[in-house]
Amino acid sequence: MRPAKSTRETWTVGRDLPSLSKALTQEKIDAYARASGDFNPIHVDPAFAAGTFFGGTIAHGMLLLAYLSEMLTEAFGGAWLSGGRLKARFKGVARPGDTLTVRGRVERMQDEGRRLFATVECVNQAGDVLVAGDAEVRLDG
Amino acid sequence: MDNELLEKGHRFPPVSIVLDEAGVSQYLEAVEDAALPALCRDEGRAWAPPMAVAALALRGLMEAMGLPPGAVHGSQEFEFRRPVAVGERLASRAWVAHRSQRSGWLALAVEMEATDEAGEAVLAGRASVLIPQ
């Protein structure tokens, strides 16, 4: 449940962020291509993608970051949109048929709780980490 | 792909980006984001999804780079300086910050910044891209 206003008192080190799950389909990848304008055939052309290193289509990395951003918006509200930072490494690929889960945990807080640092990740149904990252937000209150 | 455009220090032409209401709706539906609409209802504001702004800035960059099919996004950093309103007009600028070659891939790091009409930065980022050679 997203707090109306994310404050220093809302969060403590070790607390989990609200996780989200998404069932990935080729239709959703295609919809993201239309919304973002990124029609790289590795994402939207199964015949082309079959002949590549990946052996089939893969989701846009930015789609996975959009899922992380939804979690961070849910957790921190406006603090994520105003001063939020994310550093993400793409470690694996998401494919149609995957069930993706984004999750995170508060790792440390600084400046009397005004700056919060969390680890975040996106994993598939096998537990493979597809995106690993570090997020930072500045909190009010 | 024009290799001269991908030398370290090369600055790409600015790209104008704007996320209108229809574009935001299309994006939110595609990524199934329920959190941002709830936040906007709570605050009585119409914010553009931060990753949509970032995606548009990246799209302009990727088009300017002329990346070949098979290019892979390796890592990504973003800092969202302030919320961006739906319909707000931004300019995105990007430059090649690093270039190297390894194991048959060209590795590039490109830094970018999106500014509002007053010239204030609303988004900063750094993308690493691997291009098959």
PDB file of C-alpha atoms in Angstrom:
ATOM      1  CA  MET A   1       0.000   0.000   0.000  1.00  0.00           C
ATOM      2  CA  ARG A   2       1.547   3.265  -1.094  1.00  0.00           C
ATOM      3  CA  PRO A   3       1.762   5.847   1.675  1.00  0.00           C
ATOM      4  CA  ALA A   4       0.042   9.151   0.897  1.00  0.00           C
ATOM      5  CA  LYS A   5       3.362  10.796   1.619  1.00  0.00           C
ATOM      6  CA  SER A   6       6.511   8.760   2.014  1.00  0.00           C
ATOM      7  CA  THR A   7       8.358   9.991   5.087  1.00  0.00           C
ATOM      8  CA  ARG A   8      11.495   9.096   6.985  1.00  0.00           C
ATOM      9  CA  GLU A   9       9.337   7.446   9.616  1.00  0.00           C
ATOM     10  CA  THR A  10       7.741   5.141   7.008  1.00  0.00           C
ATOM     11  CA  TRP A  11      10.950   3.284   6.244  1.00  0.00           C
ATOM     12  CA  THR A  12      13.583   1.362   8.180  1.00  0.00           C
ATOM     13  CA  VAL A  13      16.702  -0.495   7.098  1.00  0.00           C
ATOM     14  CA  GLY A  14      15.869  -4.059   6.111  1.00  0.00           C
ATOM     15  CA  ARG A  15      12.283  -3.325   5.160  1.00  0.00           C
ATOM     16  CA  ASP A  16      11.122  -4.829   1.851  1.00  0.00           C
ATOM     17  CA  LEU A  17       9.630  -2.662  -0.880  1.00  0.00           C
ATOM     18  CA  PRO A  18       6.185  -3.717  -2.167  1.00  0.00           C
ATOM     19  CA  SER A  19       6.923  -6.364  -4.804  1.00  0.00           C
ATOM     20  CA  LEU A  20       5.065  -6.655  -8.109  1.00  0.00           C
ATOM     21  CA  SER A  21       4.633  -9.535 -10.560  1.00  0.00           C
ATOM     22  CA  LYS A  22       4.000  -9.332 -14.300  1.00  0.00           C
ATOM     23  CA  ALA A  23       3.226 -12.065 -16.806  1.00  0.00           C
ATOM     24  CA  LEU A  24       5.235 -11.207 -19.913  1.00  0.00           C
ATOM     25  CA  THR A  25       3.824 -11.929 -23.361  1.00  0.00           C
ATOM     26  CA  GLN A  26       4.882 -11.035 -26.889  1.00  0.00           C
ATOM     27  CA  GLU A  27       1.761  -8.867 -27.065  1.00  0.00           C
ATOM     28  CA  LYS A  28       3.007  -6.838 -24.096  1.00  0.00           C
ATOM     29  CA  ILE A  29       6.448  -6.478 -25.666  1.00  0.00           C
ATOM     30  CA  ASP A  30       4.783  -5.313 -28.894  1.00  0.00           C
ATOM     31  CA  ALA A  31       2.635  -2.847 -26.927  1.00  0.00           C
ATOM     32  CA  TYR A  32       5.759  -1.452 -25.275  1.00  0.00           C
ATOM     33  CA  ALA A  33       7.419  -1.101 -28.678  1.00  0.00           C
ATOM     34  CA  ARG A  34       4.471   0.964 -29.902  1.00  0.00           C
ATOM     35  CA  ALA A  35       4.441   3.101 -26.745  1.00  0.00           C
ATOM     36  CA  SER A  36       8.193   3.722 -26.704  1.00  0.00           C
ATOM     37  CA  GLY A  37       8.853   3.745 -30.439  1.00  0.00           C
ATOM     38  CA  ASP A  38      11.583   1.111 -30.028  1.00  0.00           C
ATOM     39  CA  PHE A  39      10.955  -1.456 -32.762  1.00  0.00           C
ATOM     40  CA  ASN A  40      14.351  -3.150 -32.633  1.00  0.00           C
ATOM     41  CA  PRO A  41      13.657  -6.540 -34.276  1.00  0.00           C
ATOM     42  CA  ILE A  42      15.304  -8.347 -31.365  1.00  0.00           C
ATOM     43  CA  HIS A  43      12.122  -7.403 -29.483  1.00  0.00           C
ATOM     44  CA  VAL A  44       9.365  -7.604 -32.068  1.00  0.00           C
ATOM     45  CA  ASP A  45      10.461  -9.868 -34.937  1.00  0.00           C
ATOM     46  CA  PRO A  46      10.430 -13.541 -33.895  1.00  0.00           C
ATOM     47  CA  ALA A  47      11.976 -14.709 -37.184  1.00  0.00           C
ATOM     48  CA  PHE A  48      14.869 -12.264 -36.910  1.00  0.00           C
ATOM     49  CA  ALA A  49      15.336 -12.893 -33.184  1.00  0.00           C
ATOM     50  CA  ALA A  50      15.436 -16.680 -33.718  1.00  0.00           C
ATOM     51  CA  GLY A  51      18.617 -16.248 -35.714  1.00  0.00           C
ATOM     52  CA  THR A  52      20.400 -14.180 -33.080  1.00  0.00           C
ATOM     53  CA  PHE A  53      22.469 -15.051 -30.030  1.00  0.00           C
ATOM     54  CA  PHE A  54      19.271 -14.938 -27.962  1.00  0.00           C
ATOM     55  CA  GLY A  55      17.364 -17.488 -30.048  1.00  0.00           C
ATOM     56  CA  GLY A  56      14.079 -15.602 -29.761  1.00  0.00           C
ATOM     57  CA  THR A  57      12.562 -12.276 -28.900  1.00  0.00           C
ATOM     58  CA  ILE A  58      13.435 -10.573 -25.637  1.00  0.00           C
ATOM     59  CA  ALA A  59      11.773  -7.749 -23.740  1.00  0.00           C
ATOM     60  CA  HIS A  60      13.131  -4.224 -23.872  1.00  0.00           C
ATOM     61  CA  GLY A  61      15.401  -3.479 -20.942  1.00  0.00           C
ATOM     62  CA  MET A  62      13.441  -0.270 -20.433  1.00  0.00           C
ATOM     63  CA  LEU A  63      10.239  -2.289 -19.989  1.00  0.00           C
ATOM     64  CA  LEU A  64      11.829  -4.048 -17.020  1.00  0.00           C
ATOM     65  CA  LEU A  65      12.934  -0.660 -15.668  1.00  0.00           C
ATOM     66  CA  ALA A  66       9.340   0.540 -16.039  1.00  0.00           C
ATOM     67  CA  TYR A  67       8.284  -2.315 -13.747  1.00  0.00           C
ATOM     68  CA  LEU A  68      10.945  -1.265 -11.233  1.00  0.00           C
ATOM     69  CA  SER A  69       9.764   2.333 -11.506  1.00  0.00           C
ATOM     70  CA  GLU A  70       6.189   1.275 -10.743  1.00  0.00           C
ATOM     71  CA  MET A  71       7.405  -0.429  -7.567  1.00  0.00           C
ATOM     72  CA  LEU A  72       9.422   2.636  -6.569  1.00  0.00           C
ATOM     73  CA  THR A  73       6.444   4.924  -7.241  1.00  0.00           C
ATOM     74  CA  GLU A  74       4.261   2.632  -5.142  1.00  0.00           C
ATOM     75  CA  ALA A  75       6.819   2.683  -2.334  1.00  0.00           C
ATOM     76  CA  PHE A  76       7.936   6.301  -2.312  1.00  0.00           C
ATOM     77  CA  GLY A  77       5.281   8.300  -4.181  1.00  0.00           C
ATOM     78  CA  GLY A  78       6.399  11.730  -5.311  1.00  0.00           C
ATOM     79  CA  ALA A  79       9.828  11.287  -3.751  1.00  0.00           C
ATOM     80  CA  TRP A  80      10.664   8.856  -6.532  1.00  0.00           C
ATOM     81  CA  LEU A  81       9.652  11.320  -9.255  1.00  0.00           C
ATOM     82  CA  SER A  82      11.539  14.195  -7.655  1.00  0.00           C
ATOM     83  CA  GLY A  83      15.124  13.266  -6.914  1.00  0.00           C
ATOM     84  CA  GLY A  84      14.939   9.509  -7.431  1.00  0.00           C
ATOM     85  CA  ARG A  85      18.022   7.769  -8.792  1.00  0.00           C
ATOM     86  CA  LEU A  86      18.383   4.318 -10.304  1.00  0.00           C
ATOM     87  CA  LYS A  87      21.491   2.478 -11.414  1.00  0.00           C
ATOM     88  CA  ALA A  88      20.575  -0.793 -13.127  1.00  0.00           C
ATOM     89  CA  ARG A  89      22.587  -3.570 -14.715  1.00  0.00           C
ATOM     90  CA  PHE A  90      20.967  -5.885 -17.249  1.00  0.00           C
ATOM     91  CA  LYS A  91      22.156  -9.375 -16.295  1.00  0.00           C
ATOM     92  CA  GLY A  92      19.723 -11.569 -18.181  1.00  0.00           C
ATOM     93  CA  VAL A  93      16.910 -11.358 -20.686  1.00  0.00           C
ATOM     94  CA  ALA A  94      13.154 -11.595 -20.225  1.00  0.00           C
ATOM     95  CA  ARG A  95      11.281 -13.669 -22.751  1.00  0.00           C
ATOM     96  CA  PRO A  96       7.611 -14.063 -23.688  1.00  0.00           C
ATOM     97  CA  GLY A  97       6.064 -16.542 -21.245  1.00  0.00           C
ATOM     98  CA  ASP A  98       8.193 -15.418 -18.310  1.00  0.00           C
ATOM     99  CA  THR A  99       6.636 -14.385 -15.016  1.00  0.00           C
ATOM    100  CA  LEU A 100       8.629 -11.439 -13.730  1.00  0.00           C
ATOM    101  CA  THR A 101       8.832 -10.224 -10.164  1.00  0.00           C
ATOM    102  CA  VAL A 102      10.321  -6.905  -9.115  1.00  0.00           C
ATOM    103  CA  ARG A 103      11.364  -6.501  -5.514  1.00  0.00           C
ATOM    104  CA  GLY A 104      13.647  -4.470  -3.344  1.00  0.00           C
ATOM    105  CA  ARG A 105      14.908  -3.819   0.151  1.00  0.00           C
ATOM    106  CA  VAL A 106      16.042  -0.780   2.098  1.00  0.00           C
ATOM    107  CA  GLU A 107      19.776  -1.206   2.669  1.00  0.00           C
ATOM    108  CA  ARG A 108      20.785   2.000   4.424  1.00  0.00           C
ATOM    109  CA  MET A 109      19.615   5.479   5.335  1.00  0.00           C
ATOM    110  CA  GLN A 110      21.692   8.631   5.675  1.00  0.00           C
ATOM    111  CA  ASP A 111      21.311  12.261   6.727  1.00  0.00           C
ATOM    112  CA  GLU A 112      18.992  11.399   9.608  1.00  0.00           C
ATOM    113  CA  GLY A 113      16.871   9.302   7.307  1.00  0.00           C
ATOM    114  CA  ARG A 114      16.472  11.892   4.568  1.00  0.00           C
ATOM    115  CA  ARG A 115      18.358   9.783   2.009  1.00  0.00           C
ATOM    116  CA  LEU A 116      17.294   6.180   1.498  1.00  0.00           C
ATOM    117  CA  PHE A 117      19.266   3.573  -0.444  1.00  0.00           C
ATOM    118  CA  ALA A 118      17.671   0.355  -1.625  1.00  0.00           C
ATOM    119  CA  THR A 119      18.709  -2.607  -3.701  1.00  0.00           C
ATOM    120  CA  VAL A 120      16.204  -3.562  -6.371  1.00  0.00           C
ATOM    121  CA  GLU A 121      15.960  -6.425  -8.819  1.00  0.00           C
ATOM    122  CA  CYS A 122      13.805  -8.075 -11.439  1.00  0.00           C
ATOM    123  CA  VAL A 123      13.780 -11.881 -11.422  1.00  0.00           C
ATOM    124  CA  ASN A 124      12.062 -14.478 -13.575  1.00  0.00           C
ATOM    125  CA  GLN A 125      10.080 -17.528 -12.484  1.00  0.00           C
ATOM    126  CA  ALA A 126      13.285 -19.543 -12.110  1.00  0.00           C
ATOM    127  CA  GLY A 127      14.747 -16.959  -9.773  1.00  0.00           C
ATOM    128  CA  ASP A 128      17.270 -15.756 -12.335  1.00  0.00           C
ATOM    129  CA  VAL A 129      18.187 -12.123 -11.746  1.00  0.00           C
ATOM    130  CA  LEU A 130      17.530 -10.226 -14.969  1.00  0.00           C
ATOM    131  CA  VAL A 131      18.089  -6.726 -13.631  1.00  0.00           C
ATOM    132  CA  ALA A 132      20.014  -5.780 -10.507  1.00  0.00           C
ATOM    133  CA  GLY A 133      20.126  -2.233  -9.343  1.00  0.00           C
ATOM    134  CA  ASP A 134      20.524   0.389  -6.679  1.00  0.00           C
ATOM    135  CA  ALA A 135      17.930   3.058  -6.046  1.00  0.00           C
ATOM    136  CA  GLU A 136      18.117   6.238  -4.001  1.00  0.00           C
ATOM    137  CA  VAL A 137      15.352   8.572  -2.903  1.00  0.00           C
ATOM    138  CA  ARG A 138      15.187  11.685  -0.736  1.00  0.00           C
ATOM    139  CA  LEU A 139      12.443  11.608   1.846  1.00  0.00           C
ATOM    140  CA  ASP A 140      10.436  14.367   3.509  1.00  0.00           C
ATOM    141  CA  GLY A 141       9.230  14.550   7.063  1.00  0.00           C
TER     142      GLY A 141
ATOM    143  CA  MET B   1      25.760   2.836 -38.323  1.00  0.00           C
ATOM    144  CA  ASP B   2      28.196   5.686 -38.756  1.00  0.00           C
ATOM    145  CA  ASN B   3      31.277   4.943 -36.651  1.00  0.00           C
ATOM    146  CA  GLU B   4      32.305   8.615 -36.694  1.00  0.00           C
ATOM    147  CA  LEU B   5      29.147   9.408 -34.719  1.00  0.00           C
ATOM    148  CA  LEU B   6      30.220   6.989 -32.028  1.00  0.00           C
ATOM    149  CA  GLU B   7      33.659   8.414 -31.209  1.00  0.00           C
ATOM    150  CA  LYS B   8      34.232   9.487 -27.618  1.00  0.00           C
ATOM    151  CA  GLY B   9      33.166  13.084 -27.142  1.00  0.00           C
ATOM    152  CA  HIS B  10      30.746  13.138 -30.053  1.00  0.00           C
ATOM    153  CA  ARG B  11      27.621  15.146 -29.186  1.00  0.00           C
ATOM    154  CA  PHE B  12      24.364  14.158 -30.826  1.00  0.00           C
ATOM    155  CA  PRO B  13      21.942  16.838 -32.056  1.00  0.00           C
ATOM    156  CA  PRO B  14      19.327  17.817 -29.453  1.00  0.00           C
ATOM    157  CA  VAL B  15      16.043  15.942 -29.702  1.00  0.00           C
ATOM    158  CA  SER B  16      12.715  17.533 -28.792  1.00  0.00           C
ATOM    159  CA  ILE B  17      10.458  15.292 -26.743  1.00  0.00           C
ATOM    160  CA  VAL B  18       6.953  15.724 -25.433  1.00  0.00           C
ATOM    161  CA  LEU B  19       4.653  13.226 -23.775  1.00  0.00           C
ATOM    162  CA  ASP B  20       1.057  14.160 -24.465  1.00  0.00           C
ATOM    163  CA  GLU B  21      -1.977  12.656 -22.751  1.00  0.00           C
ATOM    164  CA  ALA B  22      -2.498   9.989 -25.421  1.00  0.00           C
ATOM    165  CA  GLY B  23       1.146   8.966 -25.296  1.00  0.00           C
ATOM    166  CA  VAL B  24       1.090   8.706 -21.517  1.00  0.00           C
ATOM    167  CA  SER B  25      -2.075   6.599 -21.597  1.00  0.00           C
ATOM    168  CA  GLN B  26      -0.562   4.292 -24.206  1.00  0.00           C
ATOM    169  CA  TYR B  27       2.620   3.941 -22.144  1.00  0.00           C
ATOM    170  CA  LEU B  28       0.838   3.295 -18.839  1.00  0.00           C
ATOM    171  CA  GLU B  29      -1.317   0.641 -20.492  1.00  0.00           C
ATOM    172  CA  ALA B  30       1.718  -1.020 -22.067  1.00  0.00           C
ATOM    173  CA  VAL B  31       3.665  -1.221 -18.813  1.00  0.00           C
ATOM    174  CA  GLU B  32       0.551  -1.894 -16.684  1.00  0.00           C
ATOM    175  CA  ASP B  33       1.522   0.834 -14.234  1.00  0.00           C
ATOM    176  CA  ALA B  34      -1.179   1.364 -11.602  1.00  0.00           C
ATOM    177  CA  ALA B  35       0.991   3.295  -9.150  1.00  0.00           C
ATOM    178  CA  LEU B  36       1.503   6.508 -11.121  1.00  0.00           C
ATOM    179  CA  PRO B  37      -2.211   7.082 -11.878  1.00  0.00           C
ATOM    180  CA  ALA B  38      -2.946   6.567  -8.161  1.00  0.00           C
ATOM    181  CA  LEU B  39      -0.243   9.081  -7.215  1.00  0.00           C
ATOM    182  CA  CYS B  40      -1.606  11.583  -9.723  1.00  0.00           C
ATOM    183  CA  ARG B  41      -5.125  11.172  -8.312  1.00  0.00           C
ATOM    184  CA  ASP B  42      -3.786  11.707  -4.779  1.00  0.00           C
ATOM    185  CA  GLU B  43      -1.850  14.825  -5.739  1.00  0.00           C
ATOM    186  CA  GLY B  44      -4.345  16.216  -8.251  1.00  0.00           C
ATOM    187  CA  ARG B  45      -1.588  16.459 -10.840  1.00  0.00           C
ATOM    188  CA  ALA B  46      -0.889  14.910 -14.253  1.00  0.00           C
ATOM    189  CA  TRP B  47       2.659  13.623 -14.157  1.00  0.00           C
ATOM    190  CA  ALA B  48       4.337  11.824 -17.020  1.00  0.00           C
ATOM    191  CA  PRO B  49       5.825   8.443 -16.058  1.00  0.00           C
ATOM    192  CA  PRO B  50       9.509   9.079 -15.359  1.00  0.00           C
ATOM    193  CA  MET B  51      10.590   5.992 -17.304  1.00  0.00           C
ATOM    194  CA  ALA B  52       8.466   7.113 -20.256  1.00  0.00           C
ATOM    195  CA  VAL B  53      10.377  10.381 -20.346  1.00  0.00           C
ATOM    196  CA  ALA B  54      13.583   8.384 -20.112  1.00  0.00           C
ATOM    197  CA  ALA B  55      12.440   5.992 -22.856  1.00  0.00           C
ATOM    198  CA  LEU B  56      11.658   8.866 -25.217  1.00  0.00           C
ATOM    199  CA  ALA B  57      15.034  10.437 -24.548  1.00  0.00           C
ATOM    200  CA  LEU B  58      16.674   7.087 -25.221  1.00  0.00           C
ATOM    201  CA  ARG B  59      14.662   6.507 -28.396  1.00  0.00           C
ATOM    202  CA  GLY B  60      15.850   9.779 -29.863  1.00  0.00           C
ATOM    203  CA  LEU B  61      19.374   8.872 -28.926  1.00  0.00           C
ATOM    204  CA  MET B  62      19.201   5.375 -30.392  1.00  0.00           C
ATOM    205  CA  GLU B  63      17.795   6.762 -33.643  1.00  0.00           C
ATOM    206  CA  ALA B  64      20.612   9.300 -33.812  1.00  0.00           C
ATOM    207  CA  MET B  65      23.184   6.585 -33.156  1.00  0.00           C
ATOM    208  CA  GLY B  66      21.786   4.422 -35.940  1.00  0.00           C
ATOM    209  CA  LEU B  67      22.355   1.255 -33.978  1.00  0.00           C
ATOM    210  CA  PRO B  68      22.257  -1.998 -35.960  1.00  0.00           C
ATOM    211  CA  PRO B  69      19.823  -4.818 -35.130  1.00  0.00           C
ATOM    212  CA  GLY B  70      21.302  -6.928 -32.369  1.00  0.00           C
ATOM    213  CA  ALA B  71      22.651  -4.036 -30.300  1.00  0.00           C
ATOM    214  CA  VAL B  72      22.188  -4.763 -26.595  1.00  0.00           C
ATOM    215  CA  HIS B  73      21.462  -2.455 -23.689  1.00  0.00           C
ATOM    216  CA  GLY B  74      24.018  -3.312 -20.971  1.00  0.00           C
ATOM    217  CA  SER B  75      23.232  -0.983 -18.101  1.00  0.00           C
ATOM    218  CA  GLN B  76      21.346   2.187 -17.397  1.00  0.00           C
ATOM    219  CA  GLU B  77      21.463   4.984 -14.860  1.00  0.00           C
ATOM    220  CA  PHE B  78      18.858   7.691 -14.347  1.00  0.00           C
ATOM    221  CA  GLU B  79      18.360  10.589 -12.013  1.00  0.00           C
ATOM    222  CA  PHE B  80      14.917  12.182 -12.047  1.00  0.00           C
ATOM    223  CA  ARG B  81      15.488  15.766 -10.917  1.00  0.00           C
ATOM    224  CA  ARG B  82      11.800  16.729 -10.800  1.00  0.00           C
ATOM    225  CA  PRO B  83       8.446  15.411 -12.004  1.00  0.00           C
ATOM    226  CA  VAL B  84       7.569  16.130 -15.632  1.00  0.00           C
ATOM    227  CA  ALA B  85       4.033  17.256 -16.403  1.00  0.00           C
ATOM    228  CA  VAL B  86       2.029  15.654 -19.178  1.00  0.00           C
ATOM    229  CA  GLY B  87       2.423  17.822 -22.269  1.00  0.00           C
ATOM    230  CA  GLU B  88       5.631  19.478 -21.089  1.00  0.00           C
ATOM    231  CA  ARG B  89       8.166  20.082 -23.862  1.00  0.00           C
ATOM    232  CA  LEU B  90      11.731  18.940 -23.206  1.00  0.00           C
ATOM    233  CA  ALA B  91      15.007  18.871 -25.094  1.00  0.00           C
ATOM    234  CA  SER B  92      17.257  15.848 -24.760  1.00  0.00           C
ATOM    235  CA  ARG B  93      21.000  16.052 -25.359  1.00  0.00           C
ATOM    236  CA  ALA B  94      23.463  13.186 -25.411  1.00  0.00           C
ATOM    237  CA  TRP B  95      27.137  12.585 -25.938  1.00  0.00           C
ATOM    238  CA  VAL B  96      29.510   9.611 -26.149  1.00  0.00           C
ATOM    239  CA  ALA B  97      31.327   9.386 -22.810  1.00  0.00           C
ATOM    240  CA  HIS B  98      33.257   6.165 -23.339  1.00  0.00           C
ATOM    241  CA  ARG B  99      34.120   3.786 -26.177  1.00  0.00           C
ATOM    242  CA  SER B 100      35.993   0.477 -26.087  1.00  0.00           C
ATOM    243  CA  GLN B 101      36.089  -2.869 -27.875  1.00  0.00           C
ATOM    244  CA  ARG B 102      35.970  -6.306 -26.287  1.00  0.00           C
ATOM    245  CA  SER B 103      35.340  -9.829 -27.540  1.00  0.00           C
ATOM    246  CA  GLY B 104      33.741  -8.864 -30.815  1.00  0.00           C
ATOM    247  CA  TRP B 105      31.577  -6.138 -29.308  1.00  0.00           C
ATOM    248  CA  LEU B 106      31.841  -2.362 -29.407  1.00  0.00           C
ATOM    249  CA  ALA B 107      31.028  -1.009 -25.938  1.00  0.00           C
ATOM    250  CA  LEU B 108      29.712   2.533 -25.681  1.00  0.00           C
ATOM    251  CA  ALA B 109      28.672   4.642 -22.727  1.00  0.00           C
ATOM    252  CA  VAL B 110      26.438   7.547 -23.626  1.00  0.00           C
ATOM    253  CA  GLU B 111      25.431  10.242 -21.172  1.00  0.00           C
ATOM    254  CA  MET B 112      22.261  12.257 -21.623  1.00  0.00           C
ATOM    255  CA  GLU B 113      20.366  15.119 -20.108  1.00  0.00           C
ATOM    256  CA  ALA B 114      16.815  16.325 -20.666  1.00  0.00           C
ATOM    257  CA  THR B 115      16.031  19.957 -19.945  1.00  0.00           C
ATOM    258  CA  ASP B 116      12.832  21.963 -19.738  1.00  0.00           C
ATOM    259  CA  GLU B 117      12.050  25.136 -21.683  1.00  0.00           C
ATOM    260  CA  ALA B 118      13.845  27.184 -19.029  1.00  0.00           C
ATOM    261  CA  GLY B 119      16.970  25.107 -19.596  1.00  0.00           C
ATOM    262  CA  GLU B 120      16.736  23.372 -16.210  1.00  0.00           C
ATOM    263  CA  ALA B 121      17.653  19.691 -16.143  1.00  0.00           C
ATOM    264  CA  VAL B 122      14.766  17.364 -15.324  1.00  0.00           C
ATOM    265  CA  LEU B 123      16.500  14.075 -16.132  1.00  0.00           C
ATOM    266  CA  ALA B 124      20.088  12.887 -16.338  1.00  0.00           C
ATOM    267  CA  GLY B 125      21.217   9.465 -17.427  1.00  0.00           C
ATOM    268  CA  ARG B 126      23.964   7.197 -18.663  1.00  0.00           C
ATOM    269  CA  ALA B 127      23.428   4.198 -20.930  1.00  0.00           C
ATOM    270  CA  SER B 128      25.880   1.468 -21.847  1.00  0.00           C
ATOM    271  CA  VAL B 129      25.285  -0.221 -25.164  1.00  0.00           C
ATOM    272  CA  LEU B 130      26.990  -3.260 -26.708  1.00  0.00           C
ATOM    273  CA  ILE B 131      27.118  -3.398 -30.500  1.00  0.00           C
ATOM    274  CA  PRO B 132      28.081  -6.613 -32.314  1.00  0.00           C
ATOM    275  CA  GLN B 133      31.099  -6.129 -34.596  1.00  0.00           C
TER     276      GLN B 133
END
